[in-house]
mmCIF file with all atom_site columns, C-alpha atoms and ligand atoms in Angstrom:
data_model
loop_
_atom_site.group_PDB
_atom_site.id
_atom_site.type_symbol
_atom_site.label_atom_id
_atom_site.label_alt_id
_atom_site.label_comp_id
_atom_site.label_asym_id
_atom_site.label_entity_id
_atom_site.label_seq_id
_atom_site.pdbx_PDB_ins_code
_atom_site.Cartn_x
_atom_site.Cartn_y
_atom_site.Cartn_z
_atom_site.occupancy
_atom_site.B_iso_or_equiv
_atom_site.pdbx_formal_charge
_atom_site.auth_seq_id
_atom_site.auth_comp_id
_atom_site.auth_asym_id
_atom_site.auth_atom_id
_atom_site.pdbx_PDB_model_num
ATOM   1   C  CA  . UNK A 1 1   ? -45.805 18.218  -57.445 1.00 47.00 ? 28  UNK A CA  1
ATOM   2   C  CA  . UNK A 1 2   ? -47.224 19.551  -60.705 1.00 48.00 ? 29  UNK A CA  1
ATOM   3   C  CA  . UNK A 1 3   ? -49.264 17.214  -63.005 1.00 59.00 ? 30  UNK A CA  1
ATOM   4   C  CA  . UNK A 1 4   ? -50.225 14.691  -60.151 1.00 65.00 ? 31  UNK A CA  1
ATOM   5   C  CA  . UNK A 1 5   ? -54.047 14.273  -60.925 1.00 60.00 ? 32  UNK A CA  1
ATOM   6   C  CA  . UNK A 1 6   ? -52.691 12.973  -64.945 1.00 66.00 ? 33  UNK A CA  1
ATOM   7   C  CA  . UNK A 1 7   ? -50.225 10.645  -63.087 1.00 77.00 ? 34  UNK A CA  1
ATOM   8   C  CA  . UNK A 1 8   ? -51.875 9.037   -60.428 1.00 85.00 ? 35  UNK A CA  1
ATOM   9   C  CA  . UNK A 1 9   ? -53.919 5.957   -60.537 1.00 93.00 ? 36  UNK A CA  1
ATOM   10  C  CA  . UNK A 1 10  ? -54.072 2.657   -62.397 1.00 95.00 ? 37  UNK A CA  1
ATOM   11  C  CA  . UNK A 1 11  ? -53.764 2.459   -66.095 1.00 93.00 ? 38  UNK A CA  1
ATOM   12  C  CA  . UNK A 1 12  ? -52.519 -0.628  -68.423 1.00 97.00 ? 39  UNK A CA  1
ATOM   13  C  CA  . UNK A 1 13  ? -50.404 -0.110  -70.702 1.00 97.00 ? 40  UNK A CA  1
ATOM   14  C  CA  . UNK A 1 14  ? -50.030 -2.567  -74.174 1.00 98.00 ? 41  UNK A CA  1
ATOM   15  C  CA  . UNK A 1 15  ? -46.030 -2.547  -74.981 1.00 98.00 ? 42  UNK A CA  1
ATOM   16  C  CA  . UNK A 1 16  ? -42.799 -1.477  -73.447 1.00 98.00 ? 43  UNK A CA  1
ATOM   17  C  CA  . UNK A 1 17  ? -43.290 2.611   -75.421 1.00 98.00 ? 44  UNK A CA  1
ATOM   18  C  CA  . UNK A 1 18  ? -46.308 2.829   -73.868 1.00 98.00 ? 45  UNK A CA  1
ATOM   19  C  CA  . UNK A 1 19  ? -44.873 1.778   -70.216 1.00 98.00 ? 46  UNK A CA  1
ATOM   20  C  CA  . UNK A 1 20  ? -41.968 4.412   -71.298 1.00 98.00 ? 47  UNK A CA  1
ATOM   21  C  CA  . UNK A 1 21  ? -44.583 7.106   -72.155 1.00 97.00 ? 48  UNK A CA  1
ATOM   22  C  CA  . UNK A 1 22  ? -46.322 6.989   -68.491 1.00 97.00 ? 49  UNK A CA  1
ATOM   23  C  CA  . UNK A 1 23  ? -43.126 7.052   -66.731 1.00 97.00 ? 50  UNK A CA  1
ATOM   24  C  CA  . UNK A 1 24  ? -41.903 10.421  -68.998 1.00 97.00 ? 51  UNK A CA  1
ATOM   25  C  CA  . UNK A 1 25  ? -45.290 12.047  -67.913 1.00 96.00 ? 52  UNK A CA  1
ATOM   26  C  CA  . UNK A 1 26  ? -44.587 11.502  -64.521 1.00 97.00 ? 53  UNK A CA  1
ATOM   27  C  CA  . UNK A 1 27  ? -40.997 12.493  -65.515 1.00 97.00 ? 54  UNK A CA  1
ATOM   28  C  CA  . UNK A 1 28  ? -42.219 16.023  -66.629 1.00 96.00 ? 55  UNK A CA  1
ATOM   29  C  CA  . UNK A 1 29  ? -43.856 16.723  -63.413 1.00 95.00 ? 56  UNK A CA  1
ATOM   30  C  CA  . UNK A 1 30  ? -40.875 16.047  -60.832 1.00 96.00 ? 57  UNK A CA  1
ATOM   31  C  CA  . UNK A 1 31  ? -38.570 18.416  -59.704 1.00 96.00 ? 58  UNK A CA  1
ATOM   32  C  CA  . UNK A 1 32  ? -35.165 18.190  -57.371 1.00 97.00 ? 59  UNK A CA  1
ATOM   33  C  CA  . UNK A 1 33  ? -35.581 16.157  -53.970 1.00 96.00 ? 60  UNK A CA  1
ATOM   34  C  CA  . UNK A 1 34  ? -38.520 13.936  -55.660 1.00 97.00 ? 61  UNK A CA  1
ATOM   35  C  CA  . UNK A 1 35  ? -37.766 9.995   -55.146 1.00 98.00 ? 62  UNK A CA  1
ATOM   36  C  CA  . UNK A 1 36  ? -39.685 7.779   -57.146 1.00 98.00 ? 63  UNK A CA  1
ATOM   37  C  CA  . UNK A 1 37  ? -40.169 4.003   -55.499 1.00 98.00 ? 64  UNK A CA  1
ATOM   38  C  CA  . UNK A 1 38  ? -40.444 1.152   -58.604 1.00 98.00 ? 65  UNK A CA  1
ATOM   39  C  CA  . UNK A 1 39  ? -41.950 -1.977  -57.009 1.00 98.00 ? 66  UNK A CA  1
ATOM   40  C  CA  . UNK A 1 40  ? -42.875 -4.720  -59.287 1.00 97.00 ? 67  UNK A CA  1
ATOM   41  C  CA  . UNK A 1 41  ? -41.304 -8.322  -60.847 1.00 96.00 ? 68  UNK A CA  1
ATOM   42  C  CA  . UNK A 1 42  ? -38.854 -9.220  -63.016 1.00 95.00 ? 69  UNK A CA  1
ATOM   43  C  CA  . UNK A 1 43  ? -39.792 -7.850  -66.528 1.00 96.00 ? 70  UNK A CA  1
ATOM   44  C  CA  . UNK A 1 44  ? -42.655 -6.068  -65.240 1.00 98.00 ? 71  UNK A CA  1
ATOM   45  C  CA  . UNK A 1 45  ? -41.198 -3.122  -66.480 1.00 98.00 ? 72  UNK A CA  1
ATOM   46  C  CA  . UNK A 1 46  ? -39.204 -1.257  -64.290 1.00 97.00 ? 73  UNK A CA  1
ATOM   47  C  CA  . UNK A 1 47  ? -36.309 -0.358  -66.075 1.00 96.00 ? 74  UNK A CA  1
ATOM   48  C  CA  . UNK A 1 48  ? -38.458 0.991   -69.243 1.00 97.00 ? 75  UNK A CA  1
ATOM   49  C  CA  . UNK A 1 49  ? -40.759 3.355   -66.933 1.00 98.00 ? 76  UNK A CA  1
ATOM   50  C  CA  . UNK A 1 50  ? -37.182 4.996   -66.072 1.00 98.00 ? 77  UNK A CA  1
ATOM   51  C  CA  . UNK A 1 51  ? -36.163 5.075   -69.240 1.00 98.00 ? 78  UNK A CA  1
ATOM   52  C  CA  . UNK A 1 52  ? -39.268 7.066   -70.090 1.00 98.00 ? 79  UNK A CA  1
ATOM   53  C  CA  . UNK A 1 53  ? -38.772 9.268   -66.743 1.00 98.00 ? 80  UNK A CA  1
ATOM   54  C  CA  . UNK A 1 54  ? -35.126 10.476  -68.175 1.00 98.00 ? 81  UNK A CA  1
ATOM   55  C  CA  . UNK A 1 55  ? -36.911 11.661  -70.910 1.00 98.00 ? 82  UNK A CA  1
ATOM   56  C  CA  . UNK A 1 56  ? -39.488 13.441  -69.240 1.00 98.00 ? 83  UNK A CA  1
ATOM   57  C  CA  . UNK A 1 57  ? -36.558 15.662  -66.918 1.00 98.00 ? 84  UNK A CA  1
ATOM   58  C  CA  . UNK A 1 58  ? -34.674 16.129  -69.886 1.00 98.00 ? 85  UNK A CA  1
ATOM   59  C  CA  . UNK A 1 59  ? -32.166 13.607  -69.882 1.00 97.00 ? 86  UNK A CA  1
ATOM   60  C  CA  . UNK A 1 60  ? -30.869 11.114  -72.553 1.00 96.00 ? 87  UNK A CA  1
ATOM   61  C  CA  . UNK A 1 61  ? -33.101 7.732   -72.308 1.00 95.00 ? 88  UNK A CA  1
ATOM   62  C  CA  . UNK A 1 62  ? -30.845 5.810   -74.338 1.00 94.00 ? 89  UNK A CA  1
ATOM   63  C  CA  . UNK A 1 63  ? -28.547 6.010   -71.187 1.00 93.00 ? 90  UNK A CA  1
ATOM   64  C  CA  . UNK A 1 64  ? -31.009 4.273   -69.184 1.00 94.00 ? 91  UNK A CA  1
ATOM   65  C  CA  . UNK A 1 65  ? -30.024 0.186   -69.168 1.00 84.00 ? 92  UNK A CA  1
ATOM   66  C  CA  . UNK A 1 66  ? -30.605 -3.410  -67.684 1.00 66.00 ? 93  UNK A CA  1
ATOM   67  C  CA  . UNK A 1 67  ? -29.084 -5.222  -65.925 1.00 59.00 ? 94  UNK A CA  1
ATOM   68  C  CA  . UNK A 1 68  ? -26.160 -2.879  -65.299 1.00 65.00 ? 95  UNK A CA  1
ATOM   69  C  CA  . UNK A 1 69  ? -23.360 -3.445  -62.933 1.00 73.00 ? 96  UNK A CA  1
ATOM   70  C  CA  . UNK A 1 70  ? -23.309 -0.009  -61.775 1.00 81.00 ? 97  UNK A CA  1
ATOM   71  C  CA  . UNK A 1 71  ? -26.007 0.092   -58.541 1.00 89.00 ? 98  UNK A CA  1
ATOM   72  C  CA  . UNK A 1 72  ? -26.409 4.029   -59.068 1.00 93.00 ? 99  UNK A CA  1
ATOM   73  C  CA  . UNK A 1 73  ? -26.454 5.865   -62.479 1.00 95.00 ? 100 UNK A CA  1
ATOM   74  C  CA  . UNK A 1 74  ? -26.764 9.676   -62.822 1.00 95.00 ? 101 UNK A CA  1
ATOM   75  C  CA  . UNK A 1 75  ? -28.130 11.308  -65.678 1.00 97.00 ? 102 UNK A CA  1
ATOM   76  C  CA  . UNK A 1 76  ? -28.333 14.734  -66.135 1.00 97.00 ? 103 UNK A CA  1
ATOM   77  C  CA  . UNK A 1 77  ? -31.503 16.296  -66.884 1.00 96.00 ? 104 UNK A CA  1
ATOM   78  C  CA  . UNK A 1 78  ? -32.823 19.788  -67.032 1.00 95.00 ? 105 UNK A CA  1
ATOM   79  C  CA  . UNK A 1 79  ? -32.754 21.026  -64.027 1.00 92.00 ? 106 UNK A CA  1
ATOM   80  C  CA  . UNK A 1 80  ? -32.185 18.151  -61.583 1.00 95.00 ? 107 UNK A CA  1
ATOM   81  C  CA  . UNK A 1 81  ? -29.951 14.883  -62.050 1.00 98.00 ? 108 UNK A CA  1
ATOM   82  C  CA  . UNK A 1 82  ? -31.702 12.143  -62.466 1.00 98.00 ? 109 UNK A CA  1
ATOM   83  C  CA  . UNK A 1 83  ? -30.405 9.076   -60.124 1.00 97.00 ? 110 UNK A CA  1
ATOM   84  C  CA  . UNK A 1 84  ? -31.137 5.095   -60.960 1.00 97.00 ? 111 UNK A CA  1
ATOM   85  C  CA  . UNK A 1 85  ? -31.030 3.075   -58.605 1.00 96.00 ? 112 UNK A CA  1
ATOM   86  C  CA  . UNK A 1 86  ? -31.334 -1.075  -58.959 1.00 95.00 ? 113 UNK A CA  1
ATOM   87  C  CA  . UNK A 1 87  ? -31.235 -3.007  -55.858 1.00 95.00 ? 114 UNK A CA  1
ATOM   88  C  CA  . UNK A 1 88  ? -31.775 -6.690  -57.962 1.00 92.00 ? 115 UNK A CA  1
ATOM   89  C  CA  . UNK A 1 89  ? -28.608 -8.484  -57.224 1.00 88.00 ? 116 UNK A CA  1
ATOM   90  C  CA  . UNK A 1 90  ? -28.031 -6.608  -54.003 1.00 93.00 ? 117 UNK A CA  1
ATOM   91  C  CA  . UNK A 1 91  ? -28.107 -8.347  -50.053 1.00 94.00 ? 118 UNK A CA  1
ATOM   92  C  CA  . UNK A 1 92  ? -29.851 -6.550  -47.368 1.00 94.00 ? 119 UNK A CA  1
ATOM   93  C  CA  . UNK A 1 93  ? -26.637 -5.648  -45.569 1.00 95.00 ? 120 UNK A CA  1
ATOM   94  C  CA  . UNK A 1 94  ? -25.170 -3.962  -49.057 1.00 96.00 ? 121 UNK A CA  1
ATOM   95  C  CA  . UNK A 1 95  ? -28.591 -2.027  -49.554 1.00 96.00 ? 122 UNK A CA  1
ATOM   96  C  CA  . UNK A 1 96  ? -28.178 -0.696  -45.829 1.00 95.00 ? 123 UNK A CA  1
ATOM   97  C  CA  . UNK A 1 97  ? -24.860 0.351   -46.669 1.00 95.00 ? 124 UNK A CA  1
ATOM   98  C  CA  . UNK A 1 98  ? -25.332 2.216   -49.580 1.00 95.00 ? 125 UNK A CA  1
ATOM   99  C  CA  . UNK A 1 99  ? -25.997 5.375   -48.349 1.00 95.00 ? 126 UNK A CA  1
ATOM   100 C  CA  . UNK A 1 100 ? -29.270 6.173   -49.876 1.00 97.00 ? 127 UNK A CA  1
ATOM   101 C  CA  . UNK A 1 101 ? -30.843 7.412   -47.167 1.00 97.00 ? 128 UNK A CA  1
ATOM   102 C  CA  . UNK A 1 102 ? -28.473 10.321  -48.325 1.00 97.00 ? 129 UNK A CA  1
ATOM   103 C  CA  . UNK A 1 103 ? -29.162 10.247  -51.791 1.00 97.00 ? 130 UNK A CA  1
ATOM   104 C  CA  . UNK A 1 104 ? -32.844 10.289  -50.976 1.00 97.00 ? 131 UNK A CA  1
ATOM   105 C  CA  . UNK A 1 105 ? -32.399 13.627  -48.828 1.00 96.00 ? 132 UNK A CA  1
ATOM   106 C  CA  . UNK A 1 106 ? -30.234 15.550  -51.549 1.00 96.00 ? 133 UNK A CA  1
ATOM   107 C  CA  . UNK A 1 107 ? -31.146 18.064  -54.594 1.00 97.00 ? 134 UNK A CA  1
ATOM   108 C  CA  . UNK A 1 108 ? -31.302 14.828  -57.541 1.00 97.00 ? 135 UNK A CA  1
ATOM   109 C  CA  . UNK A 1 109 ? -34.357 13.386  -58.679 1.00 98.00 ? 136 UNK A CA  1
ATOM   110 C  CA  . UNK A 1 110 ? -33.757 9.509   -57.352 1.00 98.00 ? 137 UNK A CA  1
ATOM   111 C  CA  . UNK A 1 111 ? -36.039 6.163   -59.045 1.00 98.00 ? 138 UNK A CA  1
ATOM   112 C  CA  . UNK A 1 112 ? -35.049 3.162   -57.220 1.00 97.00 ? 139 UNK A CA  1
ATOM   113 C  CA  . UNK A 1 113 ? -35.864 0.022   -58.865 1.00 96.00 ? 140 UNK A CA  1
ATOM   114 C  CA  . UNK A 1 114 ? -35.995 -3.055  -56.762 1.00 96.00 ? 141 UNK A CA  1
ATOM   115 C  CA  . UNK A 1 115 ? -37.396 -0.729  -53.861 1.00 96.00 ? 142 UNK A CA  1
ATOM   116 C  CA  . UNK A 1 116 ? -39.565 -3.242  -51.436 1.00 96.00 ? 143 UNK A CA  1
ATOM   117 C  CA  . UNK A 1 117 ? -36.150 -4.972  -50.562 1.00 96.00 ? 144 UNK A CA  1
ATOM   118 C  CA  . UNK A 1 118 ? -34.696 -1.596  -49.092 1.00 97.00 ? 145 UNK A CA  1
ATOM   119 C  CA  . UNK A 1 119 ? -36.278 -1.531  -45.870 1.00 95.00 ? 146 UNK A CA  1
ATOM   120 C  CA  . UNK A 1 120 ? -35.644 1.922   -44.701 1.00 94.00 ? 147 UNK A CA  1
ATOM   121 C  CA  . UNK A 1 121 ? -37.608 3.451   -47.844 1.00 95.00 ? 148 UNK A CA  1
ATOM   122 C  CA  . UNK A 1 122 ? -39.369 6.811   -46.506 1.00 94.00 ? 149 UNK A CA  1
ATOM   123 C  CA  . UNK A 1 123 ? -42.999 6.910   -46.745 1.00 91.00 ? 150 UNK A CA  1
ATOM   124 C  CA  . UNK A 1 124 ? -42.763 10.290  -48.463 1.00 92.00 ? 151 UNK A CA  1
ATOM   125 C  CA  . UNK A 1 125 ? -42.249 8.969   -52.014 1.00 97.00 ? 152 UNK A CA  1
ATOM   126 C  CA  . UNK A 1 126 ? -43.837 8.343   -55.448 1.00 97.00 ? 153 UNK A CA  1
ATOM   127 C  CA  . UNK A 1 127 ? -44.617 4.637   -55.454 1.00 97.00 ? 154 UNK A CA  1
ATOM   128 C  CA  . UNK A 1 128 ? -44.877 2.780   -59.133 1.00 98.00 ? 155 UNK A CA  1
ATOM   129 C  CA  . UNK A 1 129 ? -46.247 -0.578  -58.906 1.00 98.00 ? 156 UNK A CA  1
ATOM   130 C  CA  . UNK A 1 130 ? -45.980 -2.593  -62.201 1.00 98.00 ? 157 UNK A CA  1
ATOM   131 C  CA  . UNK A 1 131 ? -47.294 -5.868  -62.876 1.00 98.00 ? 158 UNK A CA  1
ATOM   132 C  CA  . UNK A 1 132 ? -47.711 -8.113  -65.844 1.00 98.00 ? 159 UNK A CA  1
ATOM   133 C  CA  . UNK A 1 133 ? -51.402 -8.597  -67.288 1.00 97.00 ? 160 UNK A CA  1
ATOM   134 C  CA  . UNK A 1 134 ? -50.867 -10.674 -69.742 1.00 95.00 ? 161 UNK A CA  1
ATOM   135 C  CA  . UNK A 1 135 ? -48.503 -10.747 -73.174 1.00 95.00 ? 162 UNK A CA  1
ATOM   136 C  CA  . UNK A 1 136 ? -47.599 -7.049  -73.490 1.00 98.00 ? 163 UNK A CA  1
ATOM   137 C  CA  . UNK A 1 137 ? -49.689 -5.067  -71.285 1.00 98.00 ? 164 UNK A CA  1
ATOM   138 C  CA  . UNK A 1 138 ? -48.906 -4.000  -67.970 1.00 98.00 ? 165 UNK A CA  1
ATOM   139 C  CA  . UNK A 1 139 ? -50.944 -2.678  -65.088 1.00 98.00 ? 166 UNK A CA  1
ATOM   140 C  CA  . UNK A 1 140 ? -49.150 0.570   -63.647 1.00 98.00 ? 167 UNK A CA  1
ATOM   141 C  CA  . UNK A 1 141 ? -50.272 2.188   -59.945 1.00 98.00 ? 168 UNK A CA  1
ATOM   142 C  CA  . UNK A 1 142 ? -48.935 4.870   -59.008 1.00 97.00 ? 169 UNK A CA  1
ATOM   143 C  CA  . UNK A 1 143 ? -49.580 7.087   -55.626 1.00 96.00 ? 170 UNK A CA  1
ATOM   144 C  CA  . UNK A 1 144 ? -48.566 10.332  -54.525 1.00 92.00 ? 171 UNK A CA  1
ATOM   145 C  CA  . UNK A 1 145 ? -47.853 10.234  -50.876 1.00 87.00 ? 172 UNK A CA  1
HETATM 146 P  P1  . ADP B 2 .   ? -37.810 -4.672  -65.175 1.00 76.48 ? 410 ADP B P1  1
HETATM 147 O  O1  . ADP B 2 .   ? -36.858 -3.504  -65.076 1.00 76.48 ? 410 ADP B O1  1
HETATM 148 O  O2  . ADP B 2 .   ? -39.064 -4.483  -64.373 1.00 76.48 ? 410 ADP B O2  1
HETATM 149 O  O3  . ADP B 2 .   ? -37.154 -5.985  -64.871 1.00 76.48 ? 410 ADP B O3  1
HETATM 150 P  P2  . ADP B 2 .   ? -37.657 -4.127  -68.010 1.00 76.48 ? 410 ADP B P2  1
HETATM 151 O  O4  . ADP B 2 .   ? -38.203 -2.760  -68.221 1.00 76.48 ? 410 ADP B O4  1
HETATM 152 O  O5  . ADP B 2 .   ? -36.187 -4.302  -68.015 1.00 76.48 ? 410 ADP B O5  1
HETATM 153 O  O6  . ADP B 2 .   ? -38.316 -4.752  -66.677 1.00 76.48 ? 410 ADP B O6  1
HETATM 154 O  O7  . ADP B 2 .   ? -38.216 -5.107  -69.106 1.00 76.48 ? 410 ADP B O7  1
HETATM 155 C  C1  . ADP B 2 .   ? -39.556 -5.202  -69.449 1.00 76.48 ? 410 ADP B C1  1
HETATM 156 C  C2  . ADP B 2 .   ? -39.656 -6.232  -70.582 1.00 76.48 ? 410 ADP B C2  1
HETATM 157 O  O8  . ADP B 2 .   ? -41.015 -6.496  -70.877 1.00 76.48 ? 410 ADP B O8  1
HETATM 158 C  C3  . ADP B 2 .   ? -39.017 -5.727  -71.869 1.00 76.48 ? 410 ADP B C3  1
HETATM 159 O  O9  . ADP B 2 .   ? -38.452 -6.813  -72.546 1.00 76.48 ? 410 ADP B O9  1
HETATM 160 C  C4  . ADP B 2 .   ? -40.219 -5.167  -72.626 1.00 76.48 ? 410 ADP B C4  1
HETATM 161 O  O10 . ADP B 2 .   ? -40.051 -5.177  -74.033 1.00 76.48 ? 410 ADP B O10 1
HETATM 162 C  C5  . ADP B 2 .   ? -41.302 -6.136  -72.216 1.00 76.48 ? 410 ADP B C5  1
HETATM 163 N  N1  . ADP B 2 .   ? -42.653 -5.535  -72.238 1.00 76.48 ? 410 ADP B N1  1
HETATM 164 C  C6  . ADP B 2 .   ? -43.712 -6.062  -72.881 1.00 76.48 ? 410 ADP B C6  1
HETATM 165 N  N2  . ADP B 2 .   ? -44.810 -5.328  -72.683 1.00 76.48 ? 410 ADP B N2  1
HETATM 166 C  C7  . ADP B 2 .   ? -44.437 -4.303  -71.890 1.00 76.48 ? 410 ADP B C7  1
HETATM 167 C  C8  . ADP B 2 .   ? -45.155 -3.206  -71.337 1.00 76.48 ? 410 ADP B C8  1
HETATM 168 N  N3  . ADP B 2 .   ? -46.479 -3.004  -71.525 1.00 76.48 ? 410 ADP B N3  1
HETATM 169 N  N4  . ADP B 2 .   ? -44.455 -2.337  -70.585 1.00 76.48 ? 410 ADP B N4  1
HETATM 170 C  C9  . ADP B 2 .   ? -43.143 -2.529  -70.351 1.00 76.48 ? 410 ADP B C9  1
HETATM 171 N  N5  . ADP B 2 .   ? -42.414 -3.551  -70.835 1.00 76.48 ? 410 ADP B N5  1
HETATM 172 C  C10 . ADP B 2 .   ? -43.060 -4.430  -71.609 1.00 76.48 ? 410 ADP B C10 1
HETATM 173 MG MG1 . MG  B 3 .   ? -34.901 -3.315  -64.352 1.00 76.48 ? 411 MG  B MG1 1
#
């Protein structure tokens, strides 16, 4: 994983192109067979993070949307596709069925929004955690594992 001191941590960030800035650095540094876990409430930023990650591979960020009634979008990036996941609106027995253990073992780049309410998440992931901190800022962990 190249770039992981710059991305790991806890930062704030003050307003959505800032959140979208940290997740395209983070974006930059991932390559095929990475999965990138988005934990965090409703508004906390999520969706923007990964709209800032399809920059950073290389793909178009104005495909990146919410809510969306498609559970998994692909965007193509540079060298990897870029998979979205959002398990929101989703029941445990849909999750399990969805196949993403597969996904998760295959050549695309996958973020999964939504991710604490798929219980069979690997260990062996990028985990974003994004919480509000008041108005427009946002307080962003993320961990290599
Ligand atoms: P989620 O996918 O986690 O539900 P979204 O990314 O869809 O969240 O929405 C985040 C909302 O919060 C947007 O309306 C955005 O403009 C707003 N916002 C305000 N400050 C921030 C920030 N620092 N980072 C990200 N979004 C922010
Ligand atoms: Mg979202």
């Amino acid at each position: 994983m190249a770039d992981q001191a710059r991305t790991s941590g806890v930062f704030e960030t003050a307003g959505e192109s800032e959140t979208e800035a940290a997740g395209e650095r983070l974006g930059r540094g991932l390559t095929s067979g990475d999965v990138v876990l988005l934990l965090g409430d409703l508004g906390a930023g999520k969706t923007a993070f990964v709209r800032g990650m399809a920059r950073g591979v290389g793909a178009n960020p104005d495909d990146v949307s919410s809510p969306t009634f498609t559970i998994v979008q692909e965007y193509a990036g540079r060298t990897a596709t870029l998979y979205h996941v959002d398990l929101y609106r989703l029941e445990p027995k849909e999750i399990d069925d969805l196949g993403l253990e597969d996904l998760v073992a295959g050549e695309g780049i996958v973020a999964i929004e939504w991710a604490e309410r798929w219980k069979g998440r690997p260990d062996d992931v990028i985990e974003v955690r994004l919480e509000h901190a008041g108005e427009d800022r946002r307080s962003i962990h993320i961990r290599h594992h």
